[in-house]
């Protein structure tokens, strides 16, 4: 019986060594983040710049939801780990439980008597003295694991309601942001843009790369001082909260290799500008969905493909962090169902994909080298 908790303790040590976080602590922090986001949403009406305030609110909600999903995901994993160990050690657990019951039910004098008389009683006492602390330690460990199991299940039950509430909040924030952008009177600064020339380019392109090449051949003079984009390398935030699913020049399941990266992102995720840039193009392109092409510096083009609603148009100058648009909202399932499914390990919450290319001097380079990702 002395080894029945060994696998569980060993796995716990391994999880800690790999940076496994405490699900309850993660969930508490996520709850605090979501509460701050809800407060920010209430305060956004009185903000001097509602677009900026609501952009930060949506970001706060998305990061809070991501943290809450991580906490619930860790809780589900921890629960499964405990239950698997309990199942594997069922016989040993039954023996331990039987010993504890017999000790508890036996009358105190009976545990001190032995058929062989005082000498046997003395020997029994020495054996009990050695065994009892070990049994007690195992009993305490078992009780702690059962208590943790109850906490994990309560955390998952409460998180479902919190996810629903937060989803309502982030949807309200996104709607308010869309309306604020539509209502704004302090429109972004613009540079000269020729719609006819753009239409001719669109009519002649056969792919994303050729379109970017044609844009690169017609640089624009914005008149705005440009930040040194070389300083952005390794420091830019991702344009949307997401997870890398295919790296630069990796081949997909269909055998196609693309000179960019693919991120899995939640439905309706907010897209923001990772660096001050001019918007060279924003709209549908071939079968890529809505495409946004940013020029953060001369000789550089950042391509974001797969967007849903757009908040920008070609010709705008956008600062870092400016809202560019939203990812599509999907069709088959509600966002609540998707995110709850993802939190429980299904992965469906990250149900949209954002394709990114970065071109330097007309040649594609690895965009992830420019983003601050863990």
PDB file of C-alpha atoms in Angstrom, residues 103-325:
ATOM      1  CA  UNK A 103      -8.947   0.899  12.907  1.00  0.00           C
ATOM      2  CA  UNK A 104     -11.866   3.304  13.323  1.00  0.00           C
ATOM      3  CA  UNK A 105     -14.416   0.575  14.170  1.00  0.00           C
ATOM      4  CA  UNK A 106     -12.296  -1.530  16.510  1.00  0.00           C
ATOM      5  CA  UNK A 107     -12.768  -0.829  20.281  1.00  0.00           C
ATOM      6  CA  UNK A 108      -9.709   0.734  21.825  1.00  0.00           C
ATOM      7  CA  UNK A 109      -9.040  -2.086  24.393  1.00  0.00           C
ATOM      8  CA  UNK A 110      -9.252  -4.730  21.659  1.00  0.00           C
ATOM      9  CA  UNK A 111      -6.439  -3.132  19.731  1.00  0.00           C
ATOM     10  CA  UNK A 112      -4.209  -3.441  22.789  1.00  0.00           C
ATOM     11  CA  UNK A 113      -4.818  -7.185  23.534  1.00  0.00           C
ATOM     12  CA  UNK A 114      -3.016 -10.124  21.922  1.00  0.00           C
ATOM     13  CA  UNK A 115      -3.648 -13.899  22.299  1.00  0.00           C
ATOM     14  CA  UNK A 116       0.023 -14.510  23.162  1.00  0.00           C
ATOM     15  CA  UNK A 117      -0.206 -12.329  26.223  1.00  0.00           C
ATOM     16  CA  UNK A 118       1.843  -9.311  27.258  1.00  0.00           C
ATOM     17  CA  UNK A 119       4.826 -10.151  25.013  1.00  0.00           C
ATOM     18  CA  UNK A 120       2.610 -10.425  21.934  1.00  0.00           C
ATOM     19  CA  UNK A 121       0.823  -7.250  22.936  1.00  0.00           C
ATOM     20  CA  UNK A 122       4.189  -5.465  23.201  1.00  0.00           C
ATOM     21  CA  UNK A 123       5.253  -6.718  19.774  1.00  0.00           C
ATOM     22  CA  UNK A 124       1.925  -5.695  18.301  1.00  0.00           C
ATOM     23  CA  UNK A 125       2.322  -2.275  19.847  1.00  0.00           C
ATOM     24  CA  UNK A 126       5.716  -1.835  18.176  1.00  0.00           C
ATOM     25  CA  UNK A 127       4.290  -2.929  14.803  1.00  0.00           C
ATOM     26  CA  UNK A 128       1.324  -0.585  15.155  1.00  0.00           C
ATOM     27  CA  UNK A 129       3.664   2.226  16.158  1.00  0.00           C
ATOM     28  CA  UNK A 130       5.602   1.698  12.923  1.00  0.00           C
ATOM     29  CA  UNK A 131       2.611   1.172  10.624  1.00  0.00           C
ATOM     30  CA  UNK A 132       0.177   3.758  11.955  1.00  0.00           C
ATOM     31  CA  UNK A 133       2.173   6.885  10.902  1.00  0.00           C
ATOM     32  CA  UNK A 134       2.544   5.487   7.364  1.00  0.00           C
ATOM     33  CA  UNK A 135      -1.175   4.732   7.142  1.00  0.00           C
ATOM     34  CA  UNK A 136      -1.948   8.170   8.540  1.00  0.00           C
ATOM     35  CA  UNK A 137       0.281   9.843   5.939  1.00  0.00           C
ATOM     36  CA  UNK A 138      -1.433   7.943   3.141  1.00  0.00           C
ATOM     37  CA  UNK A 139      -4.829   8.811   4.577  1.00  0.00           C
ATOM     38  CA  UNK A 140      -3.912  12.512   4.683  1.00  0.00           C
ATOM     39  CA  UNK A 141      -2.633  12.389   1.103  1.00  0.00           C
ATOM     40  CA  UNK A 142      -5.823  10.660  -0.018  1.00  0.00           C
ATOM     41  CA  UNK A 143      -7.987  13.220   1.770  1.00  0.00           C
ATOM     42  CA  UNK A 144      -6.030  16.089   0.181  1.00  0.00           C
ATOM     43  CA  UNK A 145      -6.488  14.603  -3.300  1.00  0.00           C
ATOM     44  CA  UNK A 146     -10.217  14.111  -2.731  1.00  0.00           C
ATOM     45  CA  UNK A 147     -10.532  17.687  -1.497  1.00  0.00           C
ATOM     46  CA  UNK A 148      -8.612  18.935  -4.557  1.00  0.00           C
ATOM     47  CA  UNK A 149     -10.920  16.885  -6.784  1.00  0.00           C
ATOM     48  CA  UNK A 150     -13.959  18.574  -5.222  1.00  0.00           C
ATOM     49  CA  UNK A 151     -12.380  22.017  -5.745  1.00  0.00           C
ATOM     50  CA  UNK A 152     -11.559  21.227  -9.383  1.00  0.00           C
ATOM     51  CA  UNK A 153     -15.109  20.098 -10.118  1.00  0.00           C
ATOM     52  CA  UNK A 154     -16.588  23.155  -8.419  1.00  0.00           C
ATOM     53  CA  UNK A 155     -14.223  25.385 -10.425  1.00  0.00           C
ATOM     54  CA  UNK A 156     -15.351  23.843 -13.710  1.00  0.00           C
ATOM     55  CA  UNK A 157     -19.028  24.113 -12.777  1.00  0.00           C
ATOM     56  CA  UNK A 158     -18.759  27.785 -11.820  1.00  0.00           C
ATOM     57  CA  UNK A 159     -16.603  28.630 -14.848  1.00  0.00           C
ATOM     58  CA  UNK A 160     -19.380  27.733 -17.300  1.00  0.00           C
ATOM     59  CA  UNK A 161     -21.631  30.489 -15.942  1.00  0.00           C
ATOM     60  CA  UNK A 162     -18.726  32.922 -15.806  1.00  0.00           C
ATOM     61  CA  UNK A 163     -17.839  32.143 -19.418  1.00  0.00           C
ATOM     62  CA  UNK A 164     -21.410  32.847 -20.502  1.00  0.00           C
ATOM     63  CA  UNK A 165     -21.440  36.189 -18.669  1.00  0.00           C
ATOM     64  CA  UNK A 166     -18.043  37.215 -20.049  1.00  0.00           C
ATOM     65  CA  UNK A 167     -19.084  36.272 -23.586  1.00  0.00           C
ATOM     66  CA  UNK A 168     -22.095  38.549 -23.301  1.00  0.00           C
ATOM     67  CA  UNK A 169     -19.803  41.305 -22.075  1.00  0.00           C
ATOM     68  CA  UNK A 170     -17.248  40.953 -24.869  1.00  0.00           C
ATOM     69  CA  UNK A 171     -20.008  40.839 -27.475  1.00  0.00           C
ATOM     70  CA  UNK A 172     -21.420  44.083 -26.082  1.00  0.00           C
ATOM     71  CA  UNK A 173     -17.944  45.631 -26.156  1.00  0.00           C
ATOM     72  CA  UNK A 174     -17.400  44.546 -29.772  1.00  0.00           C
ATOM     73  CA  UNK A 175     -20.766  45.953 -30.838  1.00  0.00           C
ATOM     74  CA  UNK A 176     -20.048  49.221 -29.038  1.00  0.00           C
ATOM     75  CA  UNK A 177     -16.625  49.404 -30.687  1.00  0.00           C
ATOM     76  CA  UNK A 178     -18.138  48.862 -34.146  1.00  0.00           C
ATOM     77  CA  UNK A 179     -20.667  51.620 -33.491  1.00  0.00           C
ATOM     78  CA  UNK A 180     -18.042  53.980 -32.091  1.00  0.00           C
ATOM     79  CA  UNK A 181     -15.910  53.524 -35.204  1.00  0.00           C
ATOM     80  CA  UNK A 182     -18.927  54.176 -37.422  1.00  0.00           C
ATOM     81  CA  UNK A 183     -19.794  57.321 -35.419  1.00  0.00           C
ATOM     82  CA  UNK A 184     -16.317  58.798 -35.074  1.00  0.00           C
ATOM     83  CA  UNK A 185     -15.775  62.302 -36.353  1.00  0.00           C
ATOM     84  CA  UNK A 186     -12.024  62.458 -35.742  1.00  0.00           C
ATOM     85  CA  UNK A 187     -11.251  60.248 -38.715  1.00  0.00           C
ATOM     86  CA  UNK A 188      -7.750  58.786 -39.091  1.00  0.00           C
ATOM     87  CA  UNK A 189      -5.190  60.703 -41.068  1.00  0.00           C
ATOM     88  CA  UNK A 190      -5.030  59.587 -44.683  1.00  0.00           C
ATOM     89  CA  UNK A 191      -2.547  59.487 -47.518  1.00  0.00           C
ATOM     90  CA  UNK A 192      -3.226  59.844 -51.245  1.00  0.00           C
ATOM     91  CA  UNK A 193      -4.979  56.755 -52.569  1.00  0.00           C
ATOM     92  CA  UNK A 194      -5.985  56.029 -56.160  1.00  0.00           C
ATOM     93  CA  UNK A 195      -9.071  53.757 -56.255  1.00  0.00           C
ATOM     94  CA  UNK A 196      -8.849  53.345 -60.038  1.00  0.00           C
ATOM     95  CA  UNK A 197      -5.254  52.134 -59.849  1.00  0.00           C
ATOM     96  CA  UNK A 198      -6.203  49.730 -57.098  1.00  0.00           C
ATOM     97  CA  UNK A 199      -9.075  48.353 -59.178  1.00  0.00           C
ATOM     98  CA  UNK A 200      -6.678  47.703 -62.078  1.00  0.00           C
ATOM     99  CA  UNK A 201      -4.269  45.883 -59.772  1.00  0.00           C
ATOM    100  CA  UNK A 202      -7.071  43.748 -58.335  1.00  0.00           C
ATOM    101  CA  UNK A 203      -8.260  42.808 -61.793  1.00  0.00           C
ATOM    102  CA  UNK A 204      -4.864  41.446 -62.772  1.00  0.00           C
ATOM    103  CA  UNK A 205      -3.740  39.536 -59.675  1.00  0.00           C
ATOM    104  CA  UNK A 206      -3.823  35.757 -59.442  1.00  0.00           C
ATOM    105  CA  UNK A 207      -2.653  35.334 -55.879  1.00  0.00           C
ATOM    106  CA  UNK A 208      -1.799  37.014 -52.611  1.00  0.00           C
ATOM    107  CA  UNK A 209       1.897  37.171 -53.422  1.00  0.00           C
ATOM    108  CA  UNK A 210       1.451  38.819 -56.819  1.00  0.00           C
ATOM    109  CA  UNK A 211      -0.940  41.356 -55.292  1.00  0.00           C
ATOM    110  CA  UNK A 212       1.614  42.269 -52.628  1.00  0.00           C
ATOM    111  CA  UNK A 213       4.331  42.534 -55.256  1.00  0.00           C
ATOM    112  CA  UNK A 214       2.259  44.999 -57.278  1.00  0.00           C
ATOM    113  CA  UNK A 215       1.575  47.092 -54.201  1.00  0.00           C
ATOM    114  CA  UNK A 216       5.270  47.092 -53.347  1.00  0.00           C
ATOM    115  CA  UNK A 217       6.024  48.504 -56.800  1.00  0.00           C
ATOM    116  CA  UNK A 218       3.866  51.551 -56.000  1.00  0.00           C
ATOM    117  CA  UNK A 219       5.083  52.863 -52.624  1.00  0.00           C
ATOM    118  CA  UNK A 220       3.175  55.753 -51.085  1.00  0.00           C
ATOM    119  CA  UNK A 221       4.404  58.925 -49.453  1.00  0.00           C
ATOM    120  CA  UNK A 222       2.417  59.404 -46.274  1.00  0.00           C
ATOM    121  CA  UNK A 223       4.139  62.515 -45.035  1.00  0.00           C
ATOM    122  CA  UNK A 224       4.068  61.077 -41.529  1.00  0.00           C
ATOM    123  CA  UNK A 225       7.312  60.380 -39.655  1.00  0.00           C
ATOM    124  CA  UNK A 226       7.869  56.616 -39.667  1.00  0.00           C
ATOM    125  CA  UNK A 227       9.192  54.748 -36.650  1.00  0.00           C
ATOM    126  CA  UNK A 228      12.198  52.548 -37.293  1.00  0.00           C
ATOM    127  CA  UNK A 229      10.540  49.242 -38.072  1.00  0.00           C
ATOM    128  CA  UNK A 230      13.763  47.337 -37.487  1.00  0.00           C
ATOM    129  CA  UNK A 231      13.285  48.079 -33.792  1.00  0.00           C
ATOM    130  CA  UNK A 232      10.027  46.126 -33.904  1.00  0.00           C
ATOM    131  CA  UNK A 233      11.751  42.799 -34.512  1.00  0.00           C
ATOM    132  CA  UNK A 234      10.841  40.409 -31.708  1.00  0.00           C
ATOM    133  CA  UNK A 235       8.773  43.040 -29.894  1.00  0.00           C
ATOM    134  CA  UNK A 236       5.450  43.434 -31.722  1.00  0.00           C
ATOM    135  CA  UNK A 237       2.242  42.063 -30.200  1.00  0.00           C
ATOM    136  CA  UNK A 238       0.312  39.593 -32.324  1.00  0.00           C
ATOM    137  CA  UNK A 239      -2.533  41.240 -34.279  1.00  0.00           C
ATOM    138  CA  UNK A 240      -5.003  38.840 -32.601  1.00  0.00           C
ATOM    139  CA  UNK A 241      -5.035  36.582 -29.585  1.00  0.00           C
ATOM    140  CA  UNK A 242      -4.295  33.110 -30.918  1.00  0.00           C
ATOM    141  CA  UNK A 243      -2.066  30.063 -31.216  1.00  0.00           C
ATOM    142  CA  UNK A 244       0.415  29.244 -33.957  1.00  0.00           C
ATOM    143  CA  UNK A 245      -0.742  26.172 -35.888  1.00  0.00           C
ATOM    144  CA  UNK A 246       1.535  26.320 -38.943  1.00  0.00           C
ATOM    145  CA  UNK A 247       4.861  28.052 -39.181  1.00  0.00           C
ATOM    146  CA  UNK A 248       6.647  29.845 -41.986  1.00  0.00           C
ATOM    147  CA  UNK A 249       7.049  27.701 -45.120  1.00  0.00           C
ATOM    148  CA  UNK A 250       5.542  24.645 -43.403  1.00  0.00           C
ATOM    149  CA  UNK A 251       3.567  22.262 -45.589  1.00  0.00           C
ATOM    150  CA  UNK A 252      -0.103  21.751 -44.714  1.00  0.00           C
ATOM    151  CA  UNK A 253      -2.140  18.526 -44.856  1.00  0.00           C
ATOM    152  CA  UNK A 254      -2.936  19.135 -48.523  1.00  0.00           C
ATOM    153  CA  UNK A 255       0.766  19.317 -49.379  1.00  0.00           C
ATOM    154  CA  UNK A 256       0.705  23.080 -49.952  1.00  0.00           C
ATOM    155  CA  UNK A 257       3.566  25.231 -48.670  1.00  0.00           C
ATOM    156  CA  UNK A 258       2.836  28.899 -48.060  1.00  0.00           C
ATOM    157  CA  UNK A 259       5.345  31.675 -47.286  1.00  0.00           C
ATOM    158  CA  UNK A 260       3.545  32.740 -44.138  1.00  0.00           C
ATOM    159  CA  UNK A 261       2.175  31.544 -40.815  1.00  0.00           C
ATOM    160  CA  UNK A 262      -1.266  30.449 -39.683  1.00  0.00           C
ATOM    161  CA  UNK A 263      -2.805  31.353 -36.329  1.00  0.00           C
ATOM    162  CA  UNK A 264      -5.828  29.694 -34.755  1.00  0.00           C
ATOM    163  CA  UNK A 265      -7.922  32.455 -33.173  1.00  0.00           C
ATOM    164  CA  UNK A 266     -11.337  32.680 -31.496  1.00  0.00           C
ATOM    165  CA  UNK A 267     -14.444  33.685 -33.393  1.00  0.00           C
ATOM    166  CA  UNK A 268     -14.948  37.458 -33.457  1.00  0.00           C
ATOM    167  CA  UNK A 269     -11.403  38.050 -32.181  1.00  0.00           C
ATOM    168  CA  UNK A 270     -10.302  41.672 -32.474  1.00  0.00           C
ATOM    169  CA  UNK A 271      -7.552  42.468 -34.977  1.00  0.00           C
ATOM    170  CA  UNK A 272      -5.280  45.375 -34.073  1.00  0.00           C
ATOM    171  CA  UNK A 273      -2.325  47.040 -35.750  1.00  0.00           C
ATOM    172  CA  UNK A 274       0.906  45.681 -34.239  1.00  0.00           C
ATOM    173  CA  UNK A 275       2.886  48.740 -35.414  1.00  0.00           C
ATOM    174  CA  UNK A 276       2.071  52.212 -36.798  1.00  0.00           C
ATOM    175  CA  UNK A 277       1.349  51.707 -40.470  1.00  0.00           C
ATOM    176  CA  UNK A 278      -0.446  52.847 -43.565  1.00  0.00           C
ATOM    177  CA  UNK A 279      -3.300  50.680 -44.795  1.00  0.00           C
ATOM    178  CA  UNK A 280      -2.453  49.772 -48.389  1.00  0.00           C
ATOM    179  CA  UNK A 281      -5.495  47.549 -48.867  1.00  0.00           C
ATOM    180  CA  UNK A 282      -8.540  46.377 -46.903  1.00  0.00           C
ATOM    181  CA  UNK A 283     -11.215  44.241 -48.529  1.00  0.00           C
ATOM    182  CA  UNK A 284     -11.980  40.875 -50.139  1.00  0.00           C
ATOM    183  CA  UNK A 285      -9.325  39.204 -52.252  1.00  0.00           C
ATOM    184  CA  UNK A 286      -9.806  35.998 -54.258  1.00  0.00           C
ATOM    185  CA  UNK A 287     -10.590  33.153 -51.834  1.00  0.00           C
ATOM    186  CA  UNK A 288      -8.700  34.630 -48.863  1.00  0.00           C
ATOM    187  CA  UNK A 289     -11.734  36.349 -47.374  1.00  0.00           C
ATOM    188  CA  UNK A 290     -11.123  39.908 -46.238  1.00  0.00           C
ATOM    189  CA  UNK A 291      -7.473  40.883 -46.467  1.00  0.00           C
ATOM    190  CA  UNK A 292      -5.697  43.770 -44.725  1.00  0.00           C
ATOM    191  CA  UNK A 293      -2.289  44.839 -46.015  1.00  0.00           C
ATOM    192  CA  UNK A 294      -0.287  47.189 -43.805  1.00  0.00           C
ATOM    193  CA  UNK A 295       2.866  49.075 -44.723  1.00  0.00           C
ATOM    194  CA  UNK A 296       4.679  49.671 -41.424  1.00  0.00           C
ATOM    195  CA  UNK A 297       7.767  51.001 -43.188  1.00  0.00           C
ATOM    196  CA  UNK A 298       9.100  51.449 -46.687  1.00  0.00           C
ATOM    197  CA  UNK A 299       9.997  48.066 -48.190  1.00  0.00           C
ATOM    198  CA  UNK A 300       7.821  46.133 -45.715  1.00  0.00           C
ATOM    199  CA  UNK A 301       4.274  44.812 -46.149  1.00  0.00           C
ATOM    200  CA  UNK A 302       2.364  42.896 -43.457  1.00  0.00           C
ATOM    201  CA  UNK A 303      -0.519  40.834 -44.865  1.00  0.00           C
ATOM    202  CA  UNK A 304      -3.413  39.642 -42.678  1.00  0.00           C
ATOM    203  CA  UNK A 305      -5.862  37.334 -44.462  1.00  0.00           C
ATOM    204  CA  UNK A 306      -9.091  35.825 -43.156  1.00  0.00           C
ATOM    205  CA  UNK A 307     -10.737  38.777 -41.431  1.00  0.00           C
ATOM    206  CA  UNK A 308     -14.495  39.237 -41.115  1.00  0.00           C
ATOM    207  CA  UNK A 309     -15.739  42.772 -40.432  1.00  0.00           C
ATOM    208  CA  UNK A 310     -13.298  45.562 -41.327  1.00  0.00           C
ATOM    209  CA  UNK A 311     -12.820  48.817 -39.426  1.00  0.00           C
ATOM    210  CA  UNK A 312     -10.298  50.394 -41.830  1.00  0.00           C
ATOM    211  CA  UNK A 313     -10.098  51.325 -45.484  1.00  0.00           C
ATOM    212  CA  UNK A 314      -7.193  51.732 -47.873  1.00  0.00           C
ATOM    213  CA  UNK A 315      -5.459  55.051 -47.408  1.00  0.00           C
ATOM    214  CA  UNK A 316      -5.706  55.304 -43.616  1.00  0.00           C
ATOM    215  CA  UNK A 317      -2.745  55.842 -41.321  1.00  0.00           C
ATOM    216  CA  UNK A 318      -3.227  53.811 -38.162  1.00  0.00           C
ATOM    217  CA  UNK A 319      -1.291  53.965 -34.894  1.00  0.00           C
ATOM    218  CA  UNK A 320      -0.075  50.919 -33.029  1.00  0.00           C
ATOM    219  CA  UNK A 321      -2.986  49.142 -31.344  1.00  0.00           C
ATOM    220  CA  UNK A 322      -5.631  50.642 -33.637  1.00  0.00           C
ATOM    221  CA  UNK A 323      -8.593  48.324 -34.305  1.00  0.00           C
ATOM    222  CA  UNK A 324      -8.459  46.883 -37.811  1.00  0.00           C
ATOM    223  CA  UNK A 325     -11.466  44.558 -37.766  1.00  0.00           C
TER     224      UNK A 325
END
